[in-house]
PDB file of C-alpha atoms in Angstrom:
ATOM      1  CA  UNK A 360       0.000   0.000   0.000  1.00  0.00           C
ATOM      2  CA  UNK A 361       0.868   3.660  -0.139  1.00  0.00           C
ATOM      3  CA  UNK A 362       3.364   4.933   2.422  1.00  0.00           C
ATOM      4  CA  UNK A 363       2.893   8.439   3.835  1.00  0.00           C
ATOM      5  CA  UNK A 364       5.763  10.189   5.590  1.00  0.00           C
ATOM      6  CA  UNK A 365       5.474  13.509   7.369  1.00  0.00           C
ATOM      7  CA  UNK A 366       8.295  15.754   8.497  1.00  0.00           C
ATOM      8  CA  UNK A 367       9.366  17.069  10.848  1.00  0.00           C
ATOM      9  CA  UNK A 368       7.804  14.847  13.516  1.00  0.00           C
ATOM     10  CA  UNK A 369       7.986  17.623  16.105  1.00  0.00           C
ATOM     11  CA  UNK A 370       8.277  21.381  15.796  1.00  0.00           C
ATOM     12  CA  UNK A 371       8.517  24.137  18.391  1.00  0.00           C
ATOM     13  CA  UNK A 372       8.018  27.721  17.226  1.00  0.00           C
ATOM     14  CA  UNK A 373       8.015  31.126  18.784  1.00  0.00           C
ATOM     15  CA  UNK A 374       4.769  32.969  18.209  1.00  0.00           C
ATOM     16  CA  UNK A 375       4.991  34.926  14.969  1.00  0.00           C
ATOM     17  CA  UNK A 376       7.385  32.533  13.241  1.00  0.00           C
ATOM     18  CA  UNK A 377       6.713  30.808   9.920  1.00  0.00           C
ATOM     19  CA  UNK A 378       6.956  27.075   9.234  1.00  0.00           C
ATOM     20  CA  UNK A 379       6.709  24.483   6.481  1.00  0.00           C
ATOM     21  CA  UNK A 380       5.390  20.971   7.046  1.00  0.00           C
ATOM     22  CA  UNK A 381       6.005  18.270   4.469  1.00  0.00           C
ATOM     23  CA  UNK A 382       4.087  15.171   3.389  1.00  0.00           C
ATOM     24  CA  UNK A 383       5.682  12.620   1.051  1.00  0.00           C
ATOM     25  CA  UNK A 384       3.717   9.749  -0.449  1.00  0.00           C
ATOM     26  CA  UNK A 385       4.988   6.694  -2.258  1.00  0.00           C
ATOM     27  CA  UNK A 386       2.471   6.349  -5.098  1.00  0.00           C
ATOM     28  CA  UNK A 387      -0.022   8.375  -7.102  1.00  0.00           C
ATOM     29  CA  UNK A 388      -3.083   9.489  -5.159  1.00  0.00           C
ATOM     30  CA  UNK A 389      -6.633  10.463  -6.007  1.00  0.00           C
ATOM     31  CA  UNK A 390      -6.925  13.005  -3.286  1.00  0.00           C
ATOM     32  CA  UNK A 391      -5.041  14.526  -0.369  1.00  0.00           C
ATOM     33  CA  UNK A 392      -6.210  16.378   2.711  1.00  0.00           C
ATOM     34  CA  UNK A 393      -4.484  18.300   5.485  1.00  0.00           C
ATOM     35  CA  UNK A 394      -6.021  18.235   8.964  1.00  0.00           C
ATOM     36  CA  UNK A 395      -5.293  19.938  12.253  1.00  0.00           C
ATOM     37  CA  UNK A 396      -6.040  17.866  15.353  1.00  0.00           C
ATOM     38  CA  UNK A 397      -6.637  20.244  18.206  1.00  0.00           C
ATOM     39  CA  UNK A 398      -5.808  19.486  21.850  1.00  0.00           C
ATOM     40  CA  UNK A 399      -9.343  18.118  22.338  1.00  0.00           C
ATOM     41  CA  UNK A 400      -8.791  15.554  19.600  1.00  0.00           C
ATOM     42  CA  UNK A 401     -11.068  17.030  16.945  1.00  0.00           C
ATOM     43  CA  UNK A 402      -9.791  16.702  13.378  1.00  0.00           C
ATOM     44  CA  UNK A 403     -10.350  19.980  11.584  1.00  0.00           C
ATOM     45  CA  UNK A 404     -10.233  20.166   7.802  1.00  0.00           C
ATOM     46  CA  UNK A 405      -7.600  22.564   6.523  1.00  0.00           C
ATOM     47  CA  UNK A 406      -7.246  21.802   2.826  1.00  0.00           C
ATOM     48  CA  UNK A 407      -8.499  19.374   0.239  1.00  0.00           C
ATOM     49  CA  UNK A 408      -5.632  19.568  -2.239  1.00  0.00           C
ATOM     50  CA  UNK A 409      -4.877  16.658  -4.607  1.00  0.00           C
ATOM     51  CA  UNK A 410      -2.864  19.082  -6.722  1.00  0.00           C
ATOM     52  CA  UNK A 411      -2.069  22.766  -7.027  1.00  0.00           C
ATOM     53  CA  UNK A 412      -1.951  25.535  -4.456  1.00  0.00           C
ATOM     54  CA  UNK A 413      -4.570  26.884  -2.059  1.00  0.00           C
ATOM     55  CA  UNK A 414      -4.541  29.584   0.574  1.00  0.00           C
ATOM     56  CA  UNK A 415      -6.748  30.240   3.557  1.00  0.00           C
ATOM     57  CA  UNK A 416      -5.685  33.159   5.716  1.00  0.00           C
ATOM     58  CA  UNK A 417      -2.303  32.437   7.286  1.00  0.00           C
ATOM     59  CA  UNK A 418      -2.263  28.911   5.943  1.00  0.00           C
ATOM     60  CA  UNK A 419      -1.472  27.743   2.462  1.00  0.00           C
ATOM     61  CA  UNK A 420      -0.765  24.374   0.873  1.00  0.00           C
ATOM     62  CA  UNK A 421       0.860  23.109  -2.283  1.00  0.00           C
ATOM     63  CA  UNK A 422       0.698  19.599  -3.716  1.00  0.00           C
ATOM     64  CA  UNK A 423       3.023  18.506  -6.520  1.00  0.00           C
ATOM     65  CA  UNK A 424       1.357  15.244  -7.450  1.00  0.00           C
ATOM     66  CA  UNK A 425       3.931  14.293 -10.104  1.00  0.00           C
ATOM     67  CA  UNK A 426       6.689  14.476  -7.482  1.00  0.00           C
ATOM     68  CA  UNK A 427       4.537  12.920  -4.752  1.00  0.00           C
ATOM     69  CA  UNK A 428       4.693  15.530  -2.045  1.00  0.00           C
ATOM     70  CA  UNK A 429       2.612  18.206  -0.403  1.00  0.00           C
ATOM     71  CA  UNK A 430       3.629  21.181   1.724  1.00  0.00           C
ATOM     72  CA  UNK A 431       1.650  23.049   4.355  1.00  0.00           C
ATOM     73  CA  UNK A 432       2.806  26.583   5.148  1.00  0.00           C
ATOM     74  CA  UNK A 433       1.931  28.328   8.386  1.00  0.00           C
ATOM     75  CA  UNK A 434       2.776  32.016   8.550  1.00  0.00           C
ATOM     76  CA  UNK A 435       2.814  34.280  11.607  1.00  0.00           C
ATOM     77  CA  UNK A 436       2.090  31.333  13.886  1.00  0.00           C
ATOM     78  CA  UNK A 437      -0.167  31.756  16.912  1.00  0.00           C
ATOM     79  CA  UNK A 438      -0.497  29.697  20.076  1.00  0.00           C
ATOM     80  CA  UNK A 439      -3.833  28.407  18.794  1.00  0.00           C
ATOM     81  CA  UNK A 440      -1.991  26.739  15.909  1.00  0.00           C
ATOM     82  CA  UNK A 441      -0.582  24.205  18.374  1.00  0.00           C
ATOM     83  CA  UNK A 442      -1.639  20.608  17.886  1.00  0.00           C
ATOM     84  CA  UNK A 443      -0.940  17.828  15.425  1.00  0.00           C
ATOM     85  CA  UNK A 444      -1.049  18.297  11.668  1.00  0.00           C
ATOM     86  CA  UNK A 445      -1.930  15.263   9.584  1.00  0.00           C
ATOM     87  CA  UNK A 446      -1.692  14.574   5.906  1.00  0.00           C
ATOM     88  CA  UNK A 447      -4.116  11.925   4.545  1.00  0.00           C
ATOM     89  CA  UNK A 448      -4.101  10.460   1.056  1.00  0.00           C
ATOM     90  CA  UNK A 449      -6.432   8.221  -0.910  1.00  0.00           C
ATOM     91  CA  UNK A 450      -4.875   5.924  -3.481  1.00  0.00           C
ATOM     92  CA  UNK A 451      -6.186   3.728  -6.241  1.00  0.00           C
ATOM     93  CA  UNK A 452      -7.861   1.312  -3.846  1.00  0.00           C
ATOM     94  CA  UNK A 453      -9.846   4.155  -2.278  1.00  0.00           C
ATOM     95  CA  UNK A 454      -8.260   3.429   1.091  1.00  0.00           C
ATOM     96  CA  UNK A 455      -7.385   6.461   3.200  1.00  0.00           C
ATOM     97  CA  UNK A 456      -3.867   6.451   4.645  1.00  0.00           C
ATOM     98  CA  UNK A 457      -2.776   8.955   7.286  1.00  0.00           C
ATOM     99  CA  UNK A 458       0.759  10.005   8.014  1.00  0.00           C
ATOM    100  CA  UNK A 459       2.102   9.924  11.564  1.00  0.00           C
ATOM    101  CA  UNK A 460       1.646  13.674  11.925  1.00  0.00           C
ATOM    102  CA  UNK A 461       3.720  16.710  12.828  1.00  0.00           C
ATOM    103  CA  UNK A 462       3.341  17.838  16.430  1.00  0.00           C
ATOM    104  CA  UNK A 463       3.517  21.628  16.603  1.00  0.00           C
ATOM    105  CA  UNK A 464       3.884  23.699  19.744  1.00  0.00           C
ATOM    106  CA  UNK A 465       3.801  27.477  19.456  1.00  0.00           C
ATOM    107  CA  UNK A 466       5.253  29.376  22.406  1.00  0.00           C
ATOM    108  CA  UNK A 467       3.876  32.730  23.489  1.00  0.00           C
TER     109      UNK A 467
ATOM    110  CA  UNK B1204     -25.186  22.104   8.469  1.00  0.00           C
ATOM    111  CA  UNK B1205     -24.805  19.563  11.281  1.00  0.00           C
ATOM    112  CA  UNK B1206     -21.513  17.710  11.442  1.00  0.00           C
ATOM    113  CA  UNK B1207     -20.740  14.060  12.095  1.00  0.00           C
ATOM    114  CA  UNK B1208     -22.174  12.984  15.440  1.00  0.00           C
ATOM    115  CA  UNK B1209     -20.718  10.258  17.640  1.00  0.00           C
ATOM    116  CA  UNK B1210     -21.639   8.776  20.970  1.00  0.00           C
ATOM    117  CA  UNK B1211     -20.645   8.117  23.617  1.00  0.00           C
ATOM    118  CA  UNK B1212     -17.733  10.528  23.904  1.00  0.00           C
ATOM    119  CA  UNK B1213     -15.986   8.458  26.556  1.00  0.00           C
ATOM    120  CA  UNK B1214     -16.214   4.839  27.627  1.00  0.00           C
ATOM    121  CA  UNK B1215     -14.332   2.845  30.232  1.00  0.00           C
ATOM    122  CA  UNK B1216     -14.723  -0.933  30.300  1.00  0.00           C
ATOM    123  CA  UNK B1217     -12.919  -3.962  31.645  1.00  0.00           C
ATOM    124  CA  UNK B1218     -11.144  -6.349  29.318  1.00  0.00           C
ATOM    125  CA  UNK B1219     -13.330  -9.083  27.875  1.00  0.00           C
ATOM    126  CA  UNK B1220     -16.413  -6.849  28.076  1.00  0.00           C
ATOM    127  CA  UNK B1221     -18.227  -5.661  24.978  1.00  0.00           C
ATOM    128  CA  UNK B1222     -18.785  -2.087  23.809  1.00  0.00           C
ATOM    129  CA  UNK B1223     -20.589  -0.334  20.973  1.00  0.00           C
ATOM    130  CA  UNK B1224     -20.101   3.048  19.357  1.00  0.00           C
ATOM    131  CA  UNK B1225     -22.614   4.972  17.290  1.00  0.00           C
ATOM    132  CA  UNK B1226     -22.099   7.370  14.396  1.00  0.00           C
ATOM    133  CA  UNK B1227     -24.511   9.594  12.489  1.00  0.00           C
ATOM    134  CA  UNK B1228     -22.876  11.030   9.336  1.00  0.00           C
ATOM    135  CA  UNK B1229     -23.565  14.320   7.657  1.00  0.00           C
ATOM    136  CA  UNK B1230     -26.933  14.193   5.923  1.00  0.00           C
ATOM    137  CA  UNK B1231     -26.655  12.887   2.383  1.00  0.00           C
ATOM    138  CA  UNK B1232     -23.144  11.521   2.733  1.00  0.00           C
ATOM    139  CA  UNK B1233     -22.943   8.118   1.076  1.00  0.00           C
ATOM    140  CA  UNK B1234     -19.518   7.093   2.344  1.00  0.00           C
ATOM    141  CA  UNK B1235     -18.846   6.401   6.012  1.00  0.00           C
ATOM    142  CA  UNK B1236     -15.555   5.463   7.651  1.00  0.00           C
ATOM    143  CA  UNK B1237     -14.480   4.143  11.040  1.00  0.00           C
ATOM    144  CA  UNK B1238     -10.920   4.797  12.189  1.00  0.00           C
ATOM    145  CA  UNK B1239      -8.901   3.763  15.221  1.00  0.00           C
ATOM    146  CA  UNK B1240      -6.415   6.290  16.576  1.00  0.00           C
ATOM    147  CA  UNK B1241      -3.948   5.011  19.150  1.00  0.00           C
ATOM    148  CA  UNK B1242      -2.256   7.668  21.258  1.00  0.00           C
ATOM    149  CA  UNK B1243       0.611   9.293  19.397  1.00  0.00           C
ATOM    150  CA  UNK B1244      -0.302   7.813  16.009  1.00  0.00           C
ATOM    151  CA  UNK B1245      -2.298   8.829  12.984  1.00  0.00           C
ATOM    152  CA  UNK B1246      -5.794   7.417  12.468  1.00  0.00           C
ATOM    153  CA  UNK B1247      -5.948   3.939  10.943  1.00  0.00           C
ATOM    154  CA  UNK B1248      -8.868   3.011   8.710  1.00  0.00           C
ATOM    155  CA  UNK B1249     -10.873   0.065  10.070  1.00  0.00           C
ATOM    156  CA  UNK B1250     -13.830  -0.096   7.708  1.00  0.00           C
ATOM    157  CA  UNK B1251     -15.393   1.898   4.898  1.00  0.00           C
ATOM    158  CA  UNK B1252     -19.047   1.791   3.808  1.00  0.00           C
ATOM    159  CA  UNK B1253     -20.624   2.996   0.609  1.00  0.00           C
ATOM    160  CA  UNK B1254     -24.292   3.431   1.468  1.00  0.00           C
ATOM    161  CA  UNK B1255     -25.003   0.216   3.441  1.00  0.00           C
ATOM    162  CA  UNK B1256     -22.374  -1.950   1.750  1.00  0.00           C
ATOM    163  CA  UNK B1257     -18.827  -2.623   2.941  1.00  0.00           C
ATOM    164  CA  UNK B1258     -16.176  -1.580   0.421  1.00  0.00           C
ATOM    165  CA  UNK B1259     -13.075  -2.122   2.572  1.00  0.00           C
ATOM    166  CA  UNK B1260     -12.642  -3.900   5.890  1.00  0.00           C
ATOM    167  CA  UNK B1261      -9.155  -5.272   5.329  1.00  0.00           C
ATOM    168  CA  UNK B1262      -7.813  -3.745   8.565  1.00  0.00           C
ATOM    169  CA  UNK B1263     -10.754  -4.648  10.777  1.00  0.00           C
ATOM    170  CA  UNK B1264      -9.901  -7.368  13.352  1.00  0.00           C
ATOM    171  CA  UNK B1265     -12.922  -9.428  12.459  1.00  0.00           C
ATOM    172  CA  UNK B1266     -12.528 -11.896  15.301  1.00  0.00           C
ATOM    173  CA  UNK B1267     -13.605  -9.201  17.750  1.00  0.00           C
ATOM    174  CA  UNK B1268     -14.720  -6.123  15.791  1.00  0.00           C
ATOM    175  CA  UNK B1269     -17.911  -5.786  13.786  1.00  0.00           C
ATOM    176  CA  UNK B1270     -19.663  -2.877  12.126  1.00  0.00           C
ATOM    177  CA  UNK B1271     -22.895  -2.292  10.330  1.00  0.00           C
ATOM    178  CA  UNK B1272     -24.650   0.518   8.544  1.00  0.00           C
ATOM    179  CA  UNK B1273     -28.274  -0.385   8.269  1.00  0.00           C
ATOM    180  CA  UNK B1274     -30.355   1.711   5.866  1.00  0.00           C
ATOM    181  CA  UNK B1275     -27.199   3.459   4.682  1.00  0.00           C
ATOM    182  CA  UNK B1276     -27.297   6.196   7.328  1.00  0.00           C
ATOM    183  CA  UNK B1277     -26.265   5.565  10.949  1.00  0.00           C
ATOM    184  CA  UNK B1278     -23.533   3.100  11.782  1.00  0.00           C
ATOM    185  CA  UNK B1279     -22.436   1.137  14.821  1.00  0.00           C
ATOM    186  CA  UNK B1280     -19.014  -0.319  15.595  1.00  0.00           C
ATOM    187  CA  UNK B1281     -18.818  -3.095  18.166  1.00  0.00           C
ATOM    188  CA  UNK B1282     -15.940  -4.727  20.007  1.00  0.00           C
ATOM    189  CA  UNK B1283     -16.532  -8.070  21.659  1.00  0.00           C
ATOM    190  CA  UNK B1284     -14.562  -9.037  23.679  1.00  0.00           C
ATOM    191  CA  UNK B1285     -12.346  -6.013  24.278  1.00  0.00           C
ATOM    192  CA  UNK B1286      -8.613  -6.277  24.863  1.00  0.00           C
ATOM    193  CA  UNK B1287      -6.248  -3.848  26.572  1.00  0.00           C
ATOM    194  CA  UNK B1288      -4.728  -2.897  23.197  1.00  0.00           C
ATOM    195  CA  UNK B1289      -8.132  -1.678  21.988  1.00  0.00           C
ATOM    196  CA  UNK B1290      -7.724   1.429  24.136  1.00  0.00           C
ATOM    197  CA  UNK B1291      -7.852   4.229  21.575  1.00  0.00           C
ATOM    198  CA  UNK B1292     -10.026   6.944  20.101  1.00  0.00           C
ATOM    199  CA  UNK B1293     -12.541   5.662  17.574  1.00  0.00           C
ATOM    200  CA  UNK B1294     -13.291   8.218  14.899  1.00  0.00           C
ATOM    201  CA  UNK B1295     -16.135   8.253  12.436  1.00  0.00           C
ATOM    202  CA  UNK B1296     -15.958  10.243   9.200  1.00  0.00           C
ATOM    203  CA  UNK B1297     -18.236  10.758   6.229  1.00  0.00           C
ATOM    204  CA  UNK B1298     -17.867  11.881   2.662  1.00  0.00           C
ATOM    205  CA  UNK B1299     -20.370  12.818  -0.001  1.00  0.00           C
ATOM    206  CA  UNK B1300     -19.339  10.100  -2.439  1.00  0.00           C
ATOM    207  CA  UNK B1301     -16.521   7.647  -3.058  1.00  0.00           C
ATOM    208  CA  UNK B1302     -15.543   7.604  -6.725  1.00  0.00           C
ATOM    209  CA  UNK B1303     -12.067   8.518  -8.009  1.00  0.00           C
ATOM    210  CA  UNK B1304     -13.317  11.640  -9.725  1.00  0.00           C
ATOM    211  CA  UNK B1305     -15.325  12.775  -6.739  1.00  0.00           C
ATOM    212  CA  UNK B1306     -12.970  15.345  -5.342  1.00  0.00           C
ATOM    213  CA  UNK B1307     -14.571  16.003  -2.005  1.00  0.00           C
ATOM    214  CA  UNK B1308     -13.524  15.921   1.595  1.00  0.00           C
ATOM    215  CA  UNK B1309     -13.897  13.631   4.551  1.00  0.00           C
ATOM    216  CA  UNK B1310     -15.363  15.238   7.659  1.00  0.00           C
ATOM    217  CA  UNK B1311     -14.713  13.793  11.093  1.00  0.00           C
ATOM    218  CA  UNK B1312     -16.777  13.463  14.218  1.00  0.00           C
ATOM    219  CA  UNK B1313     -15.412  14.243  17.705  1.00  0.00           C
ATOM    220  CA  UNK B1314     -14.517  10.610  18.396  1.00  0.00           C
ATOM    221  CA  UNK B1315     -15.129   8.163  21.239  1.00  0.00           C
ATOM    222  CA  UNK B1316     -12.278   7.690  23.682  1.00  0.00           C
ATOM    223  CA  UNK B1317     -12.204   4.056  24.846  1.00  0.00           C
ATOM    224  CA  UNK B1318     -10.219   2.914  27.854  1.00  0.00           C
ATOM    225  CA  UNK B1319      -9.953  -0.817  28.480  1.00  0.00           C
ATOM    226  CA  UNK B1320      -8.814  -1.745  31.995  1.00  0.00           C
TER     227      UNK B1320
END
């Protein structure tokens, strides 16, 4: 099956800093989503982005499907950005595979 | 628009007992998923329904786990008997449709946190 690798596994930022999270996948995918899991465990949809670039406020994402990676950019980070960021892909068998996540802590 | 609903939110049981979780997807969503998320890991897909039919249950431990989606709406996931390693958060998600050209998102419920003692 498809392998999904996220990096870095852990990230500590000072409030106001920018960051880039990466998701690599081992095979072609039909779709890709980025989620933020907040401290209460709720998975919040950030982007549905099988290809191309999208922006939503301080967040943006780019997926280069031909090179099998996606990037999530967080600018001017805030303490409320803390949590775990997951990349999830769906391959040819329609099975959803999550990466292990990037754990982000933003210090005030 | 109401989101994915799950209940209960928390459950504590002893090993070898049985437990059931309930999920109500977003109205009109044909595809429903159950995931298991062990602490510190990403969610792992257990079973996927399209309407009331199972399309993937390859990672469901069928000797103890079962799931159904009668009438293609609500779904229940059952564990019988539970083991210590079943302690996890069980997440339900739904999606409008399943096909490869259906570029739409999965939406998740709040999850049920299960502790097996």
